[in-house]
C-alpha positions as protocol buffer text, in pm:
chain_id: "A"
residue {
  index: 1
  type: MET
  ca { x: -1700 y: 1047 z: -200 }
}
residue {
  index: 2
  type: PRO
  ca { x: -1460 y: 824 z: 7 }
}
residue {
  index: 3
  type: LYS
  ca { x: -1519 y: 819 z: 391 }
}
residue {
  index: 4
  type: PRO
  ca { x: -1252 y: 994 z: 608 }
}
residue {
  index: 5
  type: THR
  ca { x: -1052 y: 714 z: 767 }
}
residue {
  index: 6
  type: SER
  ca { x: -883 y: 728 z: 1121 }
}
residue {
  index: 7
  type: LEU
  ca { x: -603 y: 514 z: 1014 }
}
residue {
  index: 8
  type: ASP
  ca { x: -256 y: 629 z: 1091 }
}
residue {
  index: 9
  type: PRO
  ca { x: -108 y: 802 z: 781 }
}
residue {
  index: 10
  type: ASN
  ca { x: 185 y: 578 z: 770 }
}
residue {
  index: 11
  type: LYS
  ca { x: -52 y: 276 z: 735 }
}
residue {
  index: 12
  type: GLN
  ca { x: -249 y: 457 z: 485 }
}
residue {
  index: 13
  type: LEU
  ca { x: 92 y: 503 z: 293 }
}
residue {
  index: 14
  type: MET
  ca { x: 156 y: 116 z: 311 }
}
residue {
  index: 15
  type: ILE
  ca { x: -173 y: 43 z: 177 }
}
residue {
  index: 16
  type: LYS
  ca { x: -155 y: 289 z: -113 }
}
residue {
  index: 17
  type: THR
  ca { x: 208 y: 185 z: -191 }
}
residue {
  index: 18
  type: LYS
  ca { x: 119 y: -196 z: -195 }
}
residue {
  index: 19
  type: THR
  ca { x: -188 y: -121 z: -416 }
}
residue {
  index: 20
  type: LEU
  ca { x: 38 y: 71 z: -661 }
}
residue {
  index: 21
  type: GLN
  ca { x: 273 y: -225 z: -652 }
}
residue {
  index: 22
  type: ARG
  ca { x: 7 y: -458 z: -754 }
}
residue {
  index: 23
  type: LEU
  ca { x: -129 y: -234 z: -1024 }
}
residue {
  index: 24
  type: ILE
  ca { x: 229 y: -201 z: -1164 }
}
residue {
  index: 25
  type: LYS
  ca { x: 258 y: -569 z: -1180 }
}
residue {
  index: 26
  type: GLU
  ca { x: -102 y: -640 z: -1320 }
}
residue {
  index: 27
  type: ALA
  ca { x: -19 y: -379 z: -1595 }
}
residue {
  index: 28
  type: SER
  ca { x: 309 y: -540 z: -1694 }
}
residue {
  index: 29
  type: TYR
  ca { x: 141 y: -886 z: -1686 }
}
residue {
  index: 30
  type: TYR
  ca { x: -120 y: -787 z: -1949 }
}
residue {
  index: 31
  type: ILE
  ca { x: 147 y: -634 z: -2167 }
}
residue {
  index: 32
  type: GLN
  ca { x: 365 y: -934 z: -2160 }
}
residue {
  index: 33
  type: GLU
  ca { x: 39 y: -1190 z: -2177 }
}
residue {
  index: 34
  type: THR
  ca { x: -60 y: -979 z: -2512 }
}
residue {
  index: 35
  type: LYS
  ca { x: 308 y: -1020 z: -2671 }
}
residue {
  index: 36
  type: ASP
  ca { x: 309 y: -1401 z: -2585 }
}
residue {
  index: 37
  type: ASN
  ca { x: -54 y: -1430 z: -2731 }
}
residue {
  index: 38
  type: GLU
  ca { x: 58 y: -1247 z: -3050 }
}
residue {
  index: 39
  type: ALA
  ca { x: 360 y: -1482 z: -3093 }
}
residue {
  index: 40
  type: LYS
  ca { x: 135 y: -1787 z: -3029 }
}
residue {
  index: 41
  type: LEU
  ca { x: -126 y: -1662 z: -3276 }
}
residue {
  index: 42
  type: ALA
  ca { x: 145 y: -1596 z: -3538 }
}
residue {
  index: 43
  type: GLN
  ca { x: 285 y: -1953 z: -3480 }
}
residue {
  index: 44
  type: MET
  ca { x: -68 y: -2101 z: -3517 }
}
residue {
  index: 45
  type: LYS
  ca { x: -120 y: -1924 z: -3853 }
}
residue {
  index: 46
  type: ALA
  ca { x: 234 y: -2032 z: -3965 }
}
residue {
  index: 47
  type: ASP
  ca { x: 170 y: -2407 z: -3858 }
}
residue {
  index: 48
  type: GLY
  ca { x: -163 y: -2389 z: -4067 }
}
residue {
  index: 49
  type: LYS
  ca { x: -393 y: -2481 z: -3754 }
}
residue {
  index: 50
  type: ASP
  ca { x: -755 y: -2509 z: -3773 }
}
residue {
  index: 51
  type: GLU
  ca { x: -937 y: -2173 z: -3858 }
}
residue {
  index: 52
  type: TYR
  ca { x: -1173 y: -2209 z: -3587 }
}
residue {
  index: 53
  type: ASP
  ca { x: -888 y: -2247 z: -3315 }
}
residue {
  index: 54
  type: ILE
  ca { x: -701 y: -1960 z: -3484 }
}
residue {
  index: 55
  type: LYS
  ca { x: -1037 y: -1737 z: -3456 }
}
residue {
  index: 56
  type: LYS
  ca { x: -1112 y: -1838 z: -3111 }
}
residue {
  index: 57
  type: PHE
  ca { x: -734 y: -1760 z: -3012 }
}
residue {
  index: 58
  type: ALA
  ca { x: -762 y: -1434 z: -3173 }
}
residue {
  index: 59
  type: GLU
  ca { x: -1062 y: -1345 z: -2954 }
}
residue {
  index: 60
  type: VAL
  ca { x: -837 y: -1434 z: -2651 }
}
residue {
  index: 61
  type: LEU
  ca { x: -582 y: -1200 z: -2784 }
}
residue {
  index: 62
  type: GLU
  ca { x: -821 y: -919 z: -2833 }
}
residue {
  index: 63
  type: GLU
  ca { x: -953 y: -951 z: -2456 }
}
residue {
  index: 64
  type: SER
  ca { x: -594 y: -917 z: -2335 }
}
residue {
  index: 65
  type: GLN
  ca { x: -534 y: -625 z: -2554 }
}
residue {
  index: 66
  type: MET
  ca { x: -856 y: -438 z: -2426 }
}
residue {
  index: 67
  type: MET
  ca { x: -715 y: -494 z: -2072 }
}
residue {
  index: 68
  type: ILE
  ca { x: -412 y: -298 z: -2131 }
}
residue {
  index: 69
  type: PRO
  ca { x: -573 y: 50 z: -2126 }
}
residue {
  index: 70
  type: ASP
  ca { x: -780 y: -38 z: -1841 }
}
residue {
  index: 71
  type: SER
  ca { x: -495 y: -167 z: -1628 }
}
residue {
  index: 72
  type: GLU
  ca { x: -286 y: 127 z: -1732 }
}
residue {
  index: 73
  type: ASN
  ca { x: -557 y: 366 z: -1634 }
}
residue {
  index: 74
  type: ARG
  ca { x: -588 y: 233 z: -1287 }
}
residue {
  index: 75
  type: LYS
  ca { x: -218 y: 228 z: -1250 }
}
residue {
  index: 76
  type: ASN
  ca { x: -207 y: 589 z: -1340 }
}
residue {
  index: 77
  type: ASN
  ca { x: -486 y: 665 z: -1091 }
}
residue {
  index: 78
  type: ALA
  ca { x: -298 y: 487 z: -813 }
}
residue {
  index: 79
  type: VAL
  ca { x: 15 y: 703 z: -886 }
}
residue {
  index: 80
  type: ASN
  ca { x: -172 y: 1015 z: -873 }
}
residue {
  index: 81
  type: ASP
  ca { x: -355 y: 920 z: -560 }
}
residue {
  index: 82
  type: LEU
  ca { x: -37 y: 812 z: -381 }
}
residue {
  index: 83
  type: LYS
  ca { x: 155 y: 1131 z: -496 }
}
residue {
  index: 84
  type: ALA
  ca { x: -129 y: 1348 z: -370 }
}
residue {
  index: 85
  type: PHE
  ca { x: -150 y: 1159 z: -35 }
}
residue {
  index: 86
  type: MET
  ca { x: 213 y: 1212 z: 16 }
}
residue {
  index: 87
  type: ASP
  ca { x: 201 y: 1585 z: -69 }
}
residue {
  index: 88
  type: GLU
  ca { x: -74 y: 1639 z: 155 }
}
residue {
  index: 89
  type: ASN
  ca { x: 57 y: 1451 z: 477 }
}
residue {
  index: 90
  type: ASP
  ca { x: 377 y: 1605 z: 633 }
}
residue {
  index: 91
  type: SER
  ca { x: 356 y: 1374 z: 943 }
}
residue {
  index: 92
  type: LEU
  ca { x: 475 y: 1076 z: 731 }
}
residue {
  index: 93
  type: ASP
  ca { x: 802 y: 909 z: 844 }
}
residue {
  index: 94
  type: GLN
  ca { x: 1015 y: 1010 z: 560 }
}
residue {
  index: 95
  type: GLU
  ca { x: 1287 y: 762 z: 680 }
}
residue {
  index: 96
  type: GLY
  ca { x: 1037 y: 477 z: 668 }
}
residue {
  index: 97
  type: GLU
  ca { x: 1031 y: 171 z: 438 }
}
residue {
  index: 98
  type: TRP
  ca { x: 715 y: 248 z: 278 }
}
residue {
  index: 99
  type: PHE
  ca { x: 799 y: 644 z: 234 }
}
residue {
  index: 100
  type: VAL
  ca { x: 1117 y: 531 z: 63 }
}
residue {
  index: 101
  type: THR
  ca { x: 942 y: 254 z: -140 }
}
residue {
  index: 102
  type: ALA
  ca { x: 669 y: 500 z: -246 }
}
residue {
  index: 103
  type: LYS
  ca { x: 885 y: 758 z: -339 }
}
residue {
  index: 104
  type: GLY
  ca { x: 1081 y: 524 z: -566 }
}
residue {
  index: 105
  type: LEU
  ca { x: 772 y: 413 z: -734 }
}
residue {
  index: 106
  type: LEU
  ca { x: 651 y: 758 z: -792 }
}
residue {
  index: 107
  type: GLU
  ca { x: 979 y: 849 z: -956 }
}
residue {
  index: 108
  type: GLU
  ca { x: 981 y: 542 z: -1180 }
}
residue {
  index: 109
  type: HIS
  ca { x: 614 y: 569 z: -1290 }
}
residue {
  index: 110
  type: SER
  ca { x: 537 y: 940 z: -1286 }
}
């Protein structure tokens, strides 16, 4: 159970929003990396590259594919955490930059 913090709620909002932004970027990175690696593997097979190299690159592709569910799960947890935080804190500056950014992220990823 996390310790209660004495941070200003608007500062906590900034931290949670930045965390969500980072996790969104990370999840999209793994998806793009997987697509790129699939294309590269198909090209390696079409070019008749060495079987050992193909096998090793297929392992790299598998690792990228395994990261997608993990990064999506962490992103979804951050979405839920941010949403709950915003619902529980009435004292947030609703005109502030981080509130507007957080609200936009939640609308886009909920």
